[in-house]
Amino acid sequence: MKAHILPIRVYYEDTDAGGVVYYANYLRFMERARTEWLRSYGFEQDRLITDLGIVFAVRSANIDYLRPARFNDMLEVKTRVIDRGRASLAFHHSIEGAQPVGGTVYCRADVKVACVALDGMRPRALPPTIITEIFGDD
Amino acid sequence: MKAHILPIRVYYEDTDAGGVVYYANYLRFMERARTEWLRSYGFEQDRLITDLGIVFAVRSANIDYLRPARFNDMLEVKTRVIDRGRASLAFHHSIEGAQPVGGTVYCRADVKVACVALDGMRPRALPPTIITEIFGDD
Amino acid sequence: MKAHILPIRVYYEDTDAGGVVYYANYLRFMERARTEWLRSYGFEQDRLITDLGIVFAVRSANIDYLRPARFNDMLEVKTRVIDRGRASLAFHHSIEGAQPVGGTVYCRADVKVACVALDGMRPRALPPTIITEIFGDD
Amino acid sequence: MKAHILPIRVYYEDTDAGGVVYYANYLRFMERARTEWLRSYGFEQDRLITDLGIVFAVRSANIDYLRPARFNDMLEVKTRVIDRGRASLAFHHSIEGAQPVGGTVYCRADVKVACVALDGMRPRALPPTIITEIFGDD
């Protein structure tokens, strides 16, 4: 599966007094990327909530910080699905310097996400429309 | 009315690459202060939601940034009610260096807050219990 | 002067448990917009720091919150310069629903920004290149 | 080694439209806890920067999200050092419901932190004063 790419600019709000992107904020960038990945297949999360009563909840995140990104850097968040369960998805994210400079990897992470019912937060099978549209099978 | 005082420590998350507290984050400190001011009178906002169906929504904020606070600074948010309407409160906040150093004023703001119904966000009169407990009248 | 327009998507990180954009985060959106406005004239703030030793520091912000934006909304931050001093700029921002839906105004603000020297944070005259490029005079 | 405990209140700023603490924000809580852990031994990070020219940079974080904390919850971040290298420390954090209610574990994480020189971000041996004060040896 080809990686989805989301360009992200680093603004002051993303940095800290160390002059670099604050470590928790890479997780924000990754969630923006998962949202845009889903949207690229036609799925809007606010519609998934109102129409199907489901949300995606992060179960775990394993992050390696390789080098710090800085104010005004232009980044790319690369996102791939690396595993799929009945009610879960596992993503690999890589946050890199944007092309044409490129080449620098700032951060890598594996993130496991569960599909849960809005009422009660219990696991719910991934909707068939998502499976068909994204993975081409059912 | 005496000012309510909330001590706040500046952590890395609050700062930006300029080495100072990011300008939007003073508004976070002020909301923490309004929450603790309300709690000091016995009102928990999660109970106000479930029991009375009301939330407080900020209508306007006028902020003057006087000098920048920095990483690891110990601050005090001073909060006073300066006006009261049927369904609104106006606060004055001053964010200062904590005693015993003290004396430095980093930021001042007037913030207007409306009491609104959770469903529909329409104005709702301040609950009598709040008026009695805080302002000693009804 | 024509308004500069920056499209911004509302992600989970921007919202709070009230289901709406957290009130401090509109200030983040506005700073992204001022950064992109400056970039649209060819000025990169990291270069202004290293080449000219200046940064822009917010002196005041007067914000009116008109209606709440929500998760997944597509916004436009409209930015205009409304005043200019020797070492300062005043901006008016309006955050609206993105076209073609459009029409909804979520938030309006006047923000005053000072040009200051990085060492000492004292006011510094706006660089002639900025004045010429943006305002077409010197 | 006994766990260090930092009480943290969940404010609106910490939550998202899902009604729960936004997943990246637990990392903020953990960094506050590491800062207070260090302070409990007499070390102020701004002094470590100016006096010794060192900062602590997070190298990796492995987080498990067990159940969501909500607005107004009172939490405790429990922090223990689980490993120590020449220029690094490994922490285990557990974020739990505050006593007397207690018992609920919201989130657990292992976080590896490197001691680095401010100029160049190269690894630097942990200062002897820190080793002696915290671990009682040299």
PDB file of C-alpha atoms in Angstrom, chain A residues 23-91:
ATOM      1  CA  TYR A  23       7.603  16.169  21.522  1.00  0.00           C
ATOM      2  CA  ALA A  24       3.872  15.671  22.081  1.00  0.00           C
ATOM      3  CA  ASN A  25       3.024  17.716  18.991  1.00  0.00           C
ATOM      4  CA  TYR A  26       4.288  15.089  16.555  1.00  0.00           C
ATOM      5  CA  LEU A  27       1.294  13.031  17.719  1.00  0.00           C
ATOM      6  CA  ARG A  28      -0.960  15.898  16.638  1.00  0.00           C
ATOM      7  CA  PHE A  29       0.634  15.885  13.206  1.00  0.00           C
ATOM      8  CA  MET A  30       0.093  12.121  12.967  1.00  0.00           C
ATOM      9  CA  GLU A  31      -3.561  12.413  13.843  1.00  0.00           C
ATOM     10  CA  ARG A  32      -4.057  15.114  11.237  1.00  0.00           C
ATOM     11  CA  ALA A  33      -2.449  12.669   8.799  1.00  0.00           C
ATOM     12  CA  ARG A  34      -4.759   9.783   9.758  1.00  0.00           C
ATOM     13  CA  THR A  35      -7.739  12.121   9.364  1.00  0.00           C
ATOM     14  CA  GLU A  36      -6.612  13.182   5.879  1.00  0.00           C
ATOM     15  CA  TRP A  37      -5.783   9.586   4.949  1.00  0.00           C
ATOM     16  CA  LEU A  38      -9.364   8.600   5.807  1.00  0.00           C
ATOM     17  CA  ARG A  39     -10.742  11.646   3.991  1.00  0.00           C
ATOM     18  CA  SER A  40      -8.747  10.714   0.876  1.00  0.00           C
ATOM     19  CA  TYR A  41     -11.012   7.634   0.680  1.00  0.00           C
ATOM     20  CA  GLY A  42     -14.117   9.744   1.121  1.00  0.00           C
ATOM     21  CA  PHE A  43     -14.695   9.216   4.839  1.00  0.00           C
ATOM     22  CA  GLU A  44     -15.404  12.233   7.033  1.00  0.00           C
ATOM     23  CA  GLN A  45     -15.088  11.456  10.729  1.00  0.00           C
ATOM     24  CA  ASP A  46     -17.953  13.723  11.751  1.00  0.00           C
ATOM     25  CA  ARG A  47     -20.191  11.695   9.399  1.00  0.00           C
ATOM     26  CA  LEU A  48     -18.875   8.411  10.845  1.00  0.00           C
ATOM     27  CA  ILE A  49     -19.999   9.681  14.242  1.00  0.00           C
ATOM     28  CA  THR A  50     -23.477  10.862  13.230  1.00  0.00           C
ATOM     29  CA  ASP A  51     -24.198   8.143  10.642  1.00  0.00           C
ATOM     30  CA  LEU A  52     -22.550   5.071  12.170  1.00  0.00           C
ATOM     31  CA  GLY A  53     -21.975   6.063  15.798  1.00  0.00           C
ATOM     32  CA  ILE A  54     -18.297   5.167  15.691  1.00  0.00           C
ATOM     33  CA  VAL A  55     -15.057   6.931  16.536  1.00  0.00           C
ATOM     34  CA  PHE A  56     -11.419   5.908  16.309  1.00  0.00           C
ATOM     35  CA  ALA A  57      -9.575   5.759  19.635  1.00  0.00           C
ATOM     36  CA  VAL A  58      -5.805   5.421  19.906  1.00  0.00           C
ATOM     37  CA  ARG A  59      -4.799   2.318  21.909  1.00  0.00           C
ATOM     38  CA  SER A  60      -1.025   2.645  21.788  1.00  0.00           C
ATOM     39  CA  ALA A  61       1.735   4.731  20.257  1.00  0.00           C
ATOM     40  CA  ASN A  62       5.420   3.820  19.994  1.00  0.00           C
ATOM     41  CA  ILE A  63       7.440   6.814  18.906  1.00  0.00           C
ATOM     42  CA  ASP A  64      11.127   7.245  18.103  1.00  0.00           C
ATOM     43  CA  TYR A  65      12.414  10.795  18.030  1.00  0.00           C
ATOM     44  CA  LEU A  66      15.375  10.850  15.640  1.00  0.00           C
ATOM     45  CA  ARG A  67      16.153  14.541  15.225  1.00  0.00           C
ATOM     46  CA  PRO A  68      14.309  17.718  16.118  1.00  0.00           C
ATOM     47  CA  ALA A  69      12.235  19.665  13.595  1.00  0.00           C
ATOM     48  CA  ARG A  70      12.360  23.442  13.974  1.00  0.00           C
ATOM     49  CA  PHE A  71      10.215  26.524  13.550  1.00  0.00           C
ATOM     50  CA  ASN A  72       9.206  27.160   9.929  1.00  0.00           C
ATOM     51  CA  ASP A  73      10.346  23.718   8.726  1.00  0.00           C
ATOM     52  CA  MET A  74       8.167  22.156   6.048  1.00  0.00           C
ATOM     53  CA  LEU A  75       7.398  18.537   6.927  1.00  0.00           C
ATOM     54  CA  GLU A  76       5.699  15.567   5.350  1.00  0.00           C
ATOM     55  CA  VAL A  77       3.826  13.013   7.409  1.00  0.00           C
ATOM     56  CA  LYS A  78       3.917   9.671   5.606  1.00  0.00           C
ATOM     57  CA  THR A  79       1.215   7.244   6.711  1.00  0.00           C
ATOM     58  CA  ARG A  80       0.739   3.560   5.919  1.00  0.00           C
ATOM     59  CA  VAL A  81      -1.594   0.908   7.321  1.00  0.00           C
ATOM     60  CA  ILE A  82       0.604  -1.933   8.547  1.00  0.00           C
ATOM     61  CA  ASP A  83      -2.020  -4.176  10.128  1.00  0.00           C
ATOM     62  CA  ARG A  84      -5.773  -4.598  10.236  1.00  0.00           C
ATOM     63  CA  GLY A  85      -7.968  -6.373  12.778  1.00  0.00           C
ATOM     64  CA  ARG A  86     -11.723  -6.805  12.967  1.00  0.00           C
ATOM     65  CA  ALA A  87     -12.092  -3.601  14.968  1.00  0.00           C
ATOM     66  CA  SER A  88      -8.655  -2.036  14.713  1.00  0.00           C
ATOM     67  CA  LEU A  89      -6.011  -0.583  12.430  1.00  0.00           C
ATOM     68  CA  ALA A  90      -2.265  -0.225  12.924  1.00  0.00           C
ATOM     69  CA  PHE A  91      -0.451   2.657  11.250  1.00  0.00           C
TER      70      PHE A  91
END
